[in-house]
Every structure is written in C-alpha cells, then in structure tokens.
Amino acid sequence: MLRIGICALGLLIVSSAAAEERSLDLSLNSLALFKNGLACVEYAGEVSEGGTYRIENLPDAVHGTFWVESSTNVTVRITRRSVDLAFSEAFPTDFQQDLAGREVVVRFKEPHLEPVSGKVVGPSGQKPSKHDYESSEYRRRLTVGMAYPGSLTASMLALETAGGLTFFDRSTIAAVEVPGGIQVVSCERPVMLLDVSPEQKKPISIVIWSLTRGVAWAPSYQIDVSDPATLAIRQSAVIKNELAPIRNADIRLISGFPSVHFANVLSPMSPETTWNQFFQQLSQPHRGTDRAVMSQLVAVNATDPEQGIDLSAVPMGEGADLHFESIGRRTLDVGDSLTLQTAAAKADYERIVEWIIPDARLADGRLGGNRDSKSDEDLPWDALRFRNPLGFPMTTAPAMIVADGRFLGQQISQWVNAGEQTTLRVNKALSIRTLSSEHEVEGQRAGYEAYGRMYRKAKVQAEVLANNHRNERVTLVIRKRFSGELISAEGEPKTRLREEGAWSINPRNELIWTVDLAPGEEVRFVCTYTVLAS
C-alpha cells in the first residue's frame, strides 16, 4: 500500500507541472483472490481527453504483474507530490518538519521558566525519505527522544523569536502549543502520473491490472454425517480486506496452484522499494508456495491411496487447472471481514476405520526413524469415504465433521477433483485395538552387490492383528506398507506398487485388506517378503 511519507505543515506550493495535473479516481472494478495473500486486482476508469492525470493510493504490485491497458498510449511515472490531508490522517514525523513556519508557544518542564513564543524554523537540506523513516536508526532515535539527523540539530528545536534565532533543548520542553490548531496538512506522498496521449476518440478508457497483497480468502468445510447413508457438505469462505476500500466490486475466489514465481519480489515501480531491496529479493531462493493450506497444493492422491489415479472423476474445465468461483459484487472497507457459504451438496458415503502401517525402511534398505515409537500414522482412524459432490474441486482446507449438532473432529481436506473419491479422517479409533510386528526368518543370508554397495537378502515375516471393541460392526481397511518382494500374504489382500519406490533399492509395496469386523471379533493376517538390507 502507498503510505504517507514526509509531512510538512504550511501552504501548498503548486509547481507549474503539478498545476497541469488532473486528479483521476479509478474504481476497484474486480478482484480475484488466492489463498496465499495474493490477489489479481483491476482498476478501471475513463478520461475525457489526453493529458497528465494523478492517481493516489494504488497498491504495490508484484514484480512483472503491473500492466496498463487503454484505448490510447499511456506512460506511467511514479513520483512524489504535496497533497492536502486532514490533520488526523497525517503521519507525525518531527517537530522541526511538521511545524515548520507555524507560530507556536513552547512551555518548559521547569516551572520557573516562562513560555516562549516564536515561529518554527524549517529544516535545511534534503528531507529524509520514507525509507529513512523506516530504518532501524530512525526507530532507535525515536526511542531515545532524538530527531532524525536531517534536522538542524538532532536534539534541538529551532525557533525564530523576538530575540532572534533560538535553539531549545527538546528534553526540557513539556508542551508545544499551536494557536488556532491545525486543520489541514500538506503532506508529501507518492503518486502515480499517467501521461495519456490525445490521439484517440473520446472518451479514453484506462484499466490498471496488477497482482498485489492485502486481500485474500480462507476456505473451510463442514461435513454433516447425521444421516447414516448421506452426508451434507458445505463450503464457506472468509475474506479479509487489508488492501483498499472495495465498493461494489466483482470478487472471485481462486482454487488451484498459484504459480507466481516472483510472489515475494516487489515491482521496481513501487515507491516502497529501492534497487537494493529489489535485487535482494531477486537473489532469495524461490521457495514457491509449499504450504498446502495456503497454496492449494495438490497432494497427489494422498486423499485415497487405495484408489490410485481416479479416472472416474468428472471431466470439467479447459486450460489451466484454476477454478474461479464468483461471489458477486461486494463492498468492504479496509479491515472488514466477510464470511459466506459458497457451495453445498450431498453425497453417499461409507464409514470406515483406516489403519495405515508405515514402511520403516529408507530408500537404501536401512531402517530409519524410531521404530519403537507408535506414531499417529500407525494407529487406526475413523474415516469417511465419499466422492466430491460439488461441481468443482474441493480445495485444500480445514474440514469439520459434525453429527446431530455434535462436534466429531477436524482434519485437513486435500485437493479433490469433482467426482473424485477421497478418504477424510475424523478421529482416532481408540476402541479398535491393533498390533503390527515384524521379525526376520532364520535362514541363510545371501550377499549381493548393487550400485557399488553390499547388501544382504533377508526374509521377513510380518503380522497384523486387530480387534473390534465396539458394540457395532465396523469396516476396517488395513494398509501395510513395506519395502521388498512379496512372497505370500494371508487374506487375499490387494497389492499395489507405491510410486515412491522408483528410486529405492527395494520395490515399495502396499497390501490392502478390507474386512468387516463384528463386535468383539479379532482378525489376524501374516505376510512374508524378502528385502535387500544394507
């Protein structure tokens, strides 16, 4: 955002160049919001003829995303101009600058000293820039009560009194009175000047488009499973505006991967940046947007590993995989938040208990991690299995599960295409007791050399055990993941190769058992496999 820079109280001296400038108010016509704090904003307006037009308070743009579209040639320049502001809007910087040219009365801390009247002398030399005011040195000086070095004398207040030019130690001053008060402040602040070519039929349209920060949206889901066969899903969005006043602007919510390589680099057109800052931002490693909740990052089929790639998902859309959901025209002041429901639908679902037994081996065959600690992944979870009933993808977001007005749990819902099957965890299934174990089968260990390393081939027997302590039947899905070549497995499980095994010395496998457990029933499966271990 453009912010108030150096303020100087007094009469506004308008240069001949500034006198030819005409103020232009562009309306914030539309916004398309990502979840990571970025937004595509469009300002639009018309001018009756060519000339120079001044625009204030346009947001800063991400590098490479500032564009001007017009029916004629337009040249853009960022500079600084003095503008009149109400005193309440001005940003106080320093007595010597703020009160330059004003008649004031100075009162001192010592009661025996008489008040002194005089005119504040303006500072000499170039005024500090906004970057100076934001520097750590300036903040340090403010903390200790010192003025910025651009003042006449850092710790003094200069007044032109009846006796001449007098300097007062600021530490001795109790108050400074301004007779008549201050209504209007002339402040120097950044502005955008548009030089519009007159070689065009009137009126002349102007559209400014950029990617900026300050307004975003955060989705969430509520999934109601009060009905034992059909769930009701609702999507809501929270929008918070920290950008600029929004007046009846068209707002769309974007779901999909935000491919913005220079998202953390401010355009050199911005008055908020210097070349030094710009090149520092360019030199920073590109981290992308690796946080799934903010970036809509698609975790490939983490929603339901059993399904693999779900080819039954509903084909929809063309071109880039970005979904734009319109919420109509909205009005929001700066600081306002808005929440609304954006979609609702129903779907058939299945309650299951999902138990994933993780693979303990690394890509080179060695055992990794602490195998003795039971992680959340090695515990059974109550889960819901259903297909996305919305007419568009479910984005990565929090999902709260309720039933009959009761809270059951909250988890993260990954990206799910329209019609695609997903499995959403609800809570730990503490009443389903499970146990998994592995041991090496005694026998001869054969040695192998591969990729310049020596390995031994071992035979492993694994056992999984589960017991239903509930007073109802449950569908239990057991996923046993392991590295090696499968020899045999009880219970006729489904088998699949996991894609992460492409660079492993051993193939990465997963056995999937789906069993129906009655109350008090126990199930036990044994499988054997060989593994190359280092």
GROMACS .gro file of C-alpha atoms in nm, residues 33-417:
model
  385
   33LEU     CA    1  -0.831  -1.382  -0.465
   34PHE     CA    2  -0.578  -1.655  -0.397
   35LYS     CA    3  -0.549  -1.820  -0.056
   36ASN     CA    4  -0.185  -1.719  -0.004
   37GLY     CA    5  -0.242  -1.344   0.035
   38LEU     CA    6  -0.212  -1.254  -0.333
   39ALA     CA    7  -0.492  -1.102  -0.538
   40CYS     CA    8  -0.540  -1.002  -0.900
   41VAL     CA    9  -0.688  -0.651  -0.888
   42GLU     CA   10  -0.831  -0.443  -1.169
   43TYR     CA   11  -0.880  -0.066  -1.151
   44ALA     CA   12  -1.082   0.096  -1.429
   45GLY     CA   13  -1.193   0.445  -1.534
   46GLU     CA   14  -1.228   0.695  -1.818
   47VAL     CA   15  -1.084   1.036  -1.904
   48SER     CA   16  -1.238   1.287  -2.141
   49GLU     CA   17  -0.914   1.391  -2.312
   50GLY     CA   18  -0.539   1.345  -2.319
   51GLY     CA   19  -0.310   1.499  -2.060
   52THR     CA   20  -0.141   1.421  -1.730
   53TYR     CA   21  -0.351   1.256  -1.460
   54ARG     CA   22  -0.259   1.195  -1.097
   55ILE     CA   23  -0.363   0.877  -0.913
   56GLU     CA   24  -0.317   0.824  -0.540
   57ASN     CA   25  -0.325   0.516  -0.319
   58LEU     CA   26  -0.279   0.244  -0.579
   59PRO     CA   27  -0.140  -0.078  -0.423
   60ASP     CA   28   0.211  -0.207  -0.481
   61ALA     CA   29   0.245  -0.472  -0.750
   62VAL     CA   30   0.434  -0.799  -0.761
   63HIS     CA   31   0.729  -0.777  -0.999
   64GLY     CA   32   0.622  -0.829  -1.361
   65THR     CA   33   0.246  -0.806  -1.298
   66PHE     CA   34   0.181  -0.430  -1.339
   67TRP     CA   35   0.004  -0.360  -1.667
   68VAL     CA   36  -0.191  -0.067  -1.811
   69GLU     CA   37  -0.449  -0.120  -2.083
   70SER     CA   38  -0.600   0.174  -2.268
   71SER     CA   39  -0.752   0.274  -2.598
   72THR     CA   40  -0.452   0.505  -2.649
   73ASN     CA   41  -0.086   0.527  -2.549
   74VAL     CA   42  -0.029   0.576  -2.175
   75THR     CA   43   0.303   0.638  -1.999
   76VAL     CA   44   0.323   0.578  -1.625
   77ARG     CA   45   0.552   0.758  -1.380
   78ILE     CA   46   0.583   0.724  -1.002
   79THR     CA   47   0.688   1.043  -0.823
   80ARG     CA   48   0.608   1.247  -0.511
   81ARG     CA   49   0.364   1.535  -0.473
   82SER     CA   50   0.234   1.751  -0.191
   83VAL     CA   51  -0.129   1.679  -0.117
   84ASP     CA   52  -0.369   1.827   0.137
   85LEU     CA   53  -0.480   1.592   0.413
   86ALA     CA   54  -0.686   1.630   0.724
   87PHE     CA   55  -0.459   1.656   1.028
   88SER     CA   56  -0.598   1.328   1.163
   89GLU     CA   57  -0.470   1.148   0.852
   90ALA     CA   58  -0.117   1.292   0.868
   91PHE     CA   59   0.172   1.088   0.995
   92PRO     CA   60   0.371   1.288   1.258
   93THR     CA   61   0.743   1.274   1.196
   94ASP     CA   62   0.935   1.553   1.370
   95PHE     CA   63   0.851   1.891   1.529
   96GLN     CA   64   1.100   2.075   1.313
   97GLN     CA   65   0.938   1.942   0.997
   98ASP     CA   66   0.574   1.914   1.100
   99LEU     CA   67   0.552   2.264   1.247
  100ALA     CA   68   0.782   2.445   1.005
  101GLY     CA   69   0.657   2.803   0.953
  102ARG     CA   70   0.398   2.778   1.231
  103GLU     CA   71   0.366   3.018   1.524
  104VAL     CA   72   0.393   2.812   1.842
  105VAL     CA   73   0.416   2.854   2.218
  106VAL     CA   74   0.677   2.640   2.392
  107ARG     CA   75   0.622   2.551   2.758
  108PHE     CA   76   0.901   2.406   2.968
  109LYS     CA   77   0.921   2.140   3.236
  110GLU     CA   78   1.082   2.377   3.486
  111PRO     CA   79   0.801   2.586   3.642
  112HIS     CA   80   1.018   2.898   3.681
  113LEU     CA   81   1.081   2.923   3.306
  114GLU     CA   82   0.840   3.146   3.116
  115PRO     CA   83   0.673   3.020   2.794
  116VAL     CA   84   0.839   3.132   2.471
  117SER     CA   85   0.655   3.225   2.150
  118GLY     CA   86   0.805   3.207   1.806
  119LYS     CA   87   0.798   3.062   1.456
  120VAL     CA   88   0.937   2.715   1.393
  121VAL     CA   89   1.227   2.725   1.151
  122GLY     CA   90   1.210   2.466   0.876
  123PRO     CA   91   1.488   2.209   0.846
  124SER     CA   92   1.763   2.273   0.597
  125GLY     CA   93   1.884   2.026   0.342
  126GLN     CA   94   1.702   1.740   0.178
  127LYS     CA   95   1.415   1.590   0.372
  128PRO     CA   96   1.452   1.228   0.476
  129SER     CA   97   1.272   0.979   0.256
  130LYS     CA   98   1.016   0.727   0.372
  131HIS     CA   99   1.287   0.463   0.366
  132ASP     CA  100   1.485   0.674   0.614
  133TYR     CA  101   1.187   0.686   0.846
  134GLU     CA  102   1.153   0.307   0.834
  135SER     CA  103   1.521   0.246   0.905
  136SER     CA  104   1.638   0.091   1.230
  137GLU     CA  105   1.849   0.405   1.302
  138TYR     CA  106   1.542   0.629   1.286
  139ARG     CA  107   1.344   0.399   1.514
  140ARG     CA  108   1.635   0.392   1.759
  141ARG     CA  109   1.649   0.771   1.766
  142LEU     CA  110   1.276   0.795   1.827
  143THR     CA  111   1.314   0.557   2.121
  144VAL     CA  112   1.569   0.783   2.290
  145GLY     CA  113   1.383   1.104   2.201
  146MET     CA  114   1.620   1.222   1.929
  147ALA     CA  115   1.525   1.377   1.597
  148TYR     CA  116   1.632   1.242   1.265
  149PRO     CA  117   1.979   1.361   1.152
  150GLY     CA  118   1.810   1.560   0.874
  151SER     CA  119   1.702   1.819   1.133
  152LEU     CA  120   1.908   2.132   1.201
  153THR     CA  121   2.035   1.989   1.527
  154ALA     CA  122   1.938   1.643   1.635
  155SER     CA  123   1.832   1.722   1.992
  156MET     CA  124   1.727   2.088   1.949
  157LEU     CA  125   1.413   2.275   1.842
  158ALA     CA  126   1.489   2.593   1.645
  159LEU     CA  127   1.253   2.892   1.686
  160GLU     CA  128   1.266   3.240   1.536
  161THR     CA  129   1.174   3.458   1.835
  162ALA     CA  130   1.171   3.831   1.905
  163GLY     CA  131   1.530   3.799   2.021
  164GLY     CA  132   1.645   3.614   1.711
  165LEU     CA  133   1.709   3.251   1.626
  166THR     CA  134   1.695   3.041   1.941
  167PHE     CA  135   1.764   2.671   1.993
  168PHE     CA  136   1.586   2.483   2.272
  169ASP     CA  137   1.688   2.150   2.419
  170ARG     CA  138   1.399   1.916   2.341
  171SER     CA  139   1.445   1.731   2.669
  172THR     CA  140   1.345   2.048   2.860
  173ILE     CA  141   1.020   2.100   2.666
  174ALA     CA  142   0.695   1.998   2.835
  175ALA     CA  143   0.449   2.103   2.562
  176VAL     CA  144   0.427   2.281   2.228
  177GLU     CA  145   0.105   2.473   2.163
  178VAL     CA  146  -0.016   2.567   1.815
  179PRO     CA  147  -0.260   2.862   1.843
  180GLY     CA  148  -0.570   2.809   1.631
  181GLY     CA  149  -0.496   2.440   1.589
  182ILE     CA  150  -0.423   2.255   1.267
  183GLN     CA  151  -0.696   2.159   1.023
  184VAL     CA  152  -0.515   2.075   0.701
  185VAL     CA  153  -0.171   1.930   0.649
  186SER     CA  154   0.027   1.948   0.328
  187CYS     CA  155   0.198   1.611   0.301
  188GLU     CA  156   0.443   1.479   0.050
  189ARG     CA  157   0.340   1.134  -0.065
  190PRO     CA  158   0.395   0.904  -0.362
  191VAL     CA  159   0.160   0.942  -0.657
  192MET     CA  160   0.122   0.780  -0.998
  193LEU     CA  161   0.117   1.009  -1.302
  194LEU     CA  162  -0.043   0.891  -1.625
  195ASP     CA  163   0.057   1.073  -1.942
  196VAL     CA  164  -0.236   1.000  -2.174
  197SER     CA  165  -0.191   1.055  -2.546
  198PRO     CA  166  -0.468   1.269  -2.701
  199GLU     CA  167  -0.457   1.074  -3.028
  200GLN     CA  168  -0.777   0.885  -2.963
  201LYS     CA  169  -1.150   0.932  -2.986
  202LYS     CA  170  -1.311   1.037  -2.660
  203PRO     CA  171  -1.372   0.907  -2.401
  204ILE     CA  172  -1.046   0.727  -2.327
  205SER     CA  173  -1.066   0.409  -2.119
  206ILE     CA  174  -0.790   0.319  -1.872
  207VAL     CA  175  -0.751  -0.016  -1.694
  208ILE     CA  176  -0.468  -0.089  -1.448
  209TRP     CA  177  -0.411  -0.456  -1.367
  210SER     CA  178  -0.169  -0.599  -1.112
  211LEU     CA  179  -0.103  -0.878  -0.866
  212THR     CA  180  -0.079  -0.743  -0.513
  213ARG     CA  181  -0.111  -0.830  -0.145
  214GLY     CA  182  -0.362  -0.722   0.114
  215VAL     CA  183  -0.676  -0.921   0.044
  216ALA     CA  184  -0.723  -1.299   0.039
  217TRP     CA  185  -0.967  -1.574   0.121
  218ALA     CA  186  -0.961  -1.875   0.352
  219PRO     CA  187  -1.193  -2.170   0.276
  220SER     CA  188  -1.331  -2.429   0.516
  221TYR     CA  189  -1.571  -2.723   0.502
  222GLN     CA  190  -1.841  -2.857   0.730
  223ILE     CA  191  -1.939  -3.219   0.677
  224ASP     CA  192  -2.258  -3.334   0.849
  225VAL     CA  193  -2.295  -3.711   0.888
  226SER     CA  194  -2.619  -3.713   1.089
  227ASP     CA  195  -2.770  -3.931   0.817
  228PRO     CA  196  -2.608  -4.278   0.823
  229ALA     CA  197  -2.609  -4.305   0.443
  230THR     CA  198  -2.583  -3.949   0.304
  231LEU     CA  199  -2.351  -3.670   0.414
  232ALA     CA  200  -2.411  -3.298   0.366
  233ILE     CA  201  -2.107  -3.088   0.279
  234ARG     CA  202  -2.087  -2.710   0.291
  235GLN     CA  203  -1.804  -2.487   0.177
  236SER     CA  204  -1.760  -2.142   0.329
  237ALA     CA  205  -1.513  -1.862   0.262
  238VAL     CA  206  -1.370  -1.594   0.488
  239ILE     CA  207  -1.248  -1.281   0.309
  240LYS     CA  208  -1.043  -1.016   0.488
  241ASN     CA  209  -0.966  -0.683   0.325
  242GLU     CA  210  -0.646  -0.504   0.421
  243LEU     CA  211  -0.590  -0.354   0.076
  244ALA     CA  212  -0.820  -0.062  -0.001
  245PRO     CA  213  -1.189   0.027   0.020
  246ILE     CA  214  -1.390  -0.207  -0.203
  247ARG     CA  215  -1.710  -0.061  -0.345
  248ASN     CA  216  -1.943  -0.295  -0.533
  249ALA     CA  217  -1.652  -0.482  -0.692
  250ASP     CA  218  -1.681  -0.821  -0.856
  251ILE     CA  219  -1.495  -1.078  -0.641
  252ARG     CA  220  -1.389  -1.425  -0.748
  253LEU     CA  221  -1.220  -1.692  -0.537
  254ILE     CA  222  -0.935  -1.887  -0.696
  255SER     CA  223  -0.864  -2.254  -0.624
  256GLY     CA  224  -0.559  -2.415  -0.778
  257PHE     CA  225  -0.182  -2.389  -0.770
  258PRO     CA  226  -0.073  -2.022  -0.755
  259SER     CA  227   0.219  -2.027  -0.998
  260VAL     CA  228   0.371  -1.687  -0.912
  261HIS     CA  229   0.748  -1.717  -0.931
  262PHE     CA  230   0.814  -1.359  -0.814
  263ALA     CA  231   0.546  -1.353  -0.545
  264ASN     CA  232   0.795  -1.220  -0.287
  265VAL     CA  233   0.950  -0.957  -0.514
  266LEU     CA  234   0.806  -0.606  -0.520
  267SER     CA  235   0.798  -0.428  -0.855
  268PRO     CA  236   1.063  -0.153  -0.902
  269MET     CA  237   0.767   0.072  -0.988
  270SER     CA  238   0.671   0.068  -0.621
  271PRO     CA  239   0.777   0.369  -0.411
  272GLU     CA  240   0.811   0.120  -0.125
  273THR     CA  241   1.123  -0.042  -0.268
  274THR     CA  242   1.475   0.053  -0.371
  275TRP     CA  243   1.704  -0.114  -0.622
  276ASN     CA  244   1.900  -0.261  -0.334
  277GLN     CA  245   1.586  -0.417  -0.185
  278PHE     CA  246   1.470  -0.533  -0.529
  279PHE     CA  247   1.794  -0.719  -0.605
  280GLN     CA  248   1.800  -0.869  -0.256
  281GLN     CA  249   1.451  -1.006  -0.310
  282LEU     CA  250   1.550  -1.142  -0.652
  283SER     CA  251   1.851  -1.319  -0.504
  284GLN     CA  252   1.646  -1.503  -0.244
  285PRO     CA  253   1.581  -1.872  -0.324
  286HIS     CA  254   1.245  -1.933  -0.484
  287ARG     CA  255   1.054  -2.130  -0.225
  288GLY     CA  256   0.735  -2.147  -0.426
  289THR     CA  257   0.423  -2.196  -0.217
  290ASP     CA  258   0.489  -2.518  -0.035
  291ARG     CA  259   0.230  -2.484   0.237
  292ALA     CA  260  -0.070  -2.676   0.121
  293VAL     CA  261  -0.343  -2.488   0.307
  294MET     CA  262  -0.229  -2.153   0.167
  295SER     CA  263  -0.128  -2.269  -0.178
  296GLN     CA  264  -0.397  -2.520  -0.272
  297LEU     CA  265  -0.106  -2.756  -0.338
  298VAL     CA  266  -0.234  -3.085  -0.476
  299ALA     CA  267  -0.106  -3.379  -0.271
  300VAL     CA  268  -0.118  -3.640  -0.545
  301ASN     CA  269  -0.376  -3.895  -0.438
  302ALA     CA  270  -0.292  -3.861  -0.070
  303THR     CA  271  -0.669  -3.834  -0.031
  304ASP     CA  272  -0.721  -4.203  -0.104
  305PRO     CA  273  -0.406  -4.407  -0.175
  306GLU     CA  274  -0.607  -4.721  -0.247
  307GLN     CA  275  -0.769  -4.562  -0.550
  308GLY     CA  276  -0.452  -4.455  -0.730
  309ILE     CA  277  -0.550  -4.215  -1.008
  310ASP     CA  278  -0.928  -4.191  -1.006
  311LEU     CA  279  -1.025  -4.189  -1.374
  312SER     CA  280  -1.393  -4.172  -1.279
  313ALA     CA  281  -1.361  -3.810  -1.169
  314VAL     CA  282  -1.589  -3.575  -1.361
  315PRO     CA  283  -1.411  -3.410  -1.660
  316MET     CA  284  -1.458  -3.036  -1.635
  317GLY     CA  285  -1.299  -2.709  -1.745
  318GLU     CA  286  -1.044  -2.626  -2.009
  319GLY     CA  287  -0.691  -2.488  -1.999
  320ALA     CA  288  -0.507  -2.421  -1.672
  321ASP     CA  289  -0.627  -2.601  -1.358
  322LEU     CA  290  -0.752  -2.291  -1.181
  323HIS     CA  291  -1.110  -2.269  -1.062
  324PHE     CA  292  -1.270  -1.925  -1.030
  325GLU     CA  293  -1.578  -1.913  -0.807
  326SER     CA  294  -1.771  -1.585  -0.827
  327ILE     CA  295  -1.936  -1.449  -0.513
  328GLY     CA  296  -2.087  -1.150  -0.691
  329ARG     CA  297  -2.028  -0.783  -0.621
  330ARG     CA  298  -1.931  -0.692  -0.265
  331THR     CA  299  -1.848  -0.385  -0.057
  332LEU     CA  300  -1.576  -0.400   0.210
  333ASP     CA  301  -1.393  -0.127   0.398
  334VAL     CA  302  -1.029  -0.168   0.496
  335GLY     CA  303  -1.015  -0.404   0.793
  336ASP     CA  304  -1.352  -0.564   0.718
  337SER     CA  305  -1.400  -0.940   0.715
  338LEU     CA  306  -1.674  -1.129   0.534
  339THR     CA  307  -1.783  -1.491   0.565
  340LEU     CA  308  -2.035  -1.659   0.341
  341GLN     CA  309  -2.137  -2.001   0.215
  342THR     CA  310  -2.007  -2.065  -0.135
  343ALA     CA  311  -2.139  -2.417  -0.206
  344ALA     CA  312  -2.344  -2.703  -0.060
  345ALA     CA  313  -2.420  -3.057  -0.176
  346LYS     CA  314  -2.496  -3.411  -0.057
  347ALA     CA  315  -2.322  -3.740  -0.129
  348ASP     CA  316  -2.340  -4.106  -0.037
  349TYR     CA  317  -2.062  -4.208   0.198
  350GLU     CA  318  -1.917  -4.502   0.384
  351ARG     CA  319  -1.786  -4.507   0.740
  352ILE     CA  320  -1.461  -4.699   0.768
  353VAL     CA  321  -1.175  -4.746   1.012
  354GLU     CA  322  -0.845  -4.689   0.834
  355TRP     CA  323  -0.519  -4.830   0.969
  356ILE     CA  324  -0.202  -4.739   0.782
  357ILE     CA  325   0.115  -4.923   0.885
  358PRO     CA  326   0.409  -4.715   0.758
  359ASP     CA  327   0.719  -4.851   0.588
  360ALA     CA  328   1.015  -4.834   0.827
  361ARG     CA  329   1.289  -4.866   0.563
  362LEU     CA  330   1.477  -4.593   0.379
  363ALA     CA  331   1.547  -4.596   0.006
  364ASP     CA  332   1.884  -4.769   0.059
  365GLY     CA  333   1.729  -5.051   0.262
  366ARG     CA  334   1.835  -4.928   0.605
  367LEU     CA  335   1.584  -4.893   0.886
  368GLY     CA  336   1.503  -4.530   0.955
  369GLY     CA  337   1.338  -4.338   1.235
  370ASN     CA  338   1.239  -4.467   1.577
  371ARG     CA  339   1.058  -4.793   1.511
  372ASP     CA  340   0.971  -4.833   1.878
  373SER     CA  341   0.753  -4.519   1.895
  374LYS     CA  342   0.395  -4.556   1.775
  375SER     CA  343   0.317  -4.256   1.556
  376ASP     CA  344  -0.024  -4.126   1.459
  377GLU     CA  345   0.022  -4.292   1.121
  378ASP     CA  346   0.050  -4.634   1.286
  379LEU     CA  347  -0.289  -4.602   1.459
  380PRO     CA  348  -0.641  -4.673   1.332
  381TRP     CA  349  -0.858  -4.373   1.244
  382ASP     CA  350  -1.231  -4.337   1.189
  383ALA     CA  351  -1.274  -4.203   0.839
  384LEU     CA  352  -1.536  -4.111   0.578
  385ARG     CA  353  -1.506  -4.234   0.220
  386PHE     CA  354  -1.706  -4.042  -0.040
  387ARG     CA  355  -1.691  -3.871  -0.377
  388ASN     CA  356  -1.672  -3.494  -0.413
  389PRO     CA  357  -2.034  -3.393  -0.488
  390LEU     CA  358  -1.958  -3.028  -0.565
  391GLY     CA  359  -1.947  -2.912  -0.923
  392PHE     CA  360  -1.586  -2.801  -0.882
  393PRO     CA  361  -1.273  -2.920  -0.696
  394MET     CA  362  -1.256  -2.924  -0.318
  395THR     CA  363  -0.951  -2.716  -0.231
  396THR     CA  364  -0.705  -2.786   0.048
  397ALA     CA  365  -0.872  -2.655   0.363
  398PRO     CA  366  -0.987  -2.741   0.717
  399ALA     CA  367  -1.282  -2.980   0.732
  400MET     CA  368  -1.500  -3.001   1.044
  401ILE     CA  369  -1.712  -3.313   1.088
  402VAL     CA  370  -2.038  -3.293   1.287
  403ALA     CA  371  -2.334  -3.522   1.357
  404ASP     CA  372  -2.666  -3.434   1.524
  405GLY     CA  373  -2.527  -3.100   1.635
  406ARG     CA  374  -2.218  -3.254   1.795
  407PHE     CA  375  -1.857  -3.187   1.703
  408LEU     CA  376  -1.673  -3.504   1.598
  409GLY     CA  377  -1.339  -3.377   1.474
  410GLN     CA  378  -1.146  -3.150   1.240
  411GLN     CA  379  -0.891  -3.256   0.982
  412ILE     CA  380  -0.740  -3.121   0.662
  413SER     CA  381  -0.916  -3.198   0.336
  414GLN     CA  382  -0.676  -3.229   0.045
  415TRP     CA  383  -0.746  -3.124  -0.313
  416VAL     CA  384  -1.022  -3.345  -0.458
  417ASN     CA  385  -1.146  -3.308  -0.815
   0.00000   0.00000   0.00000
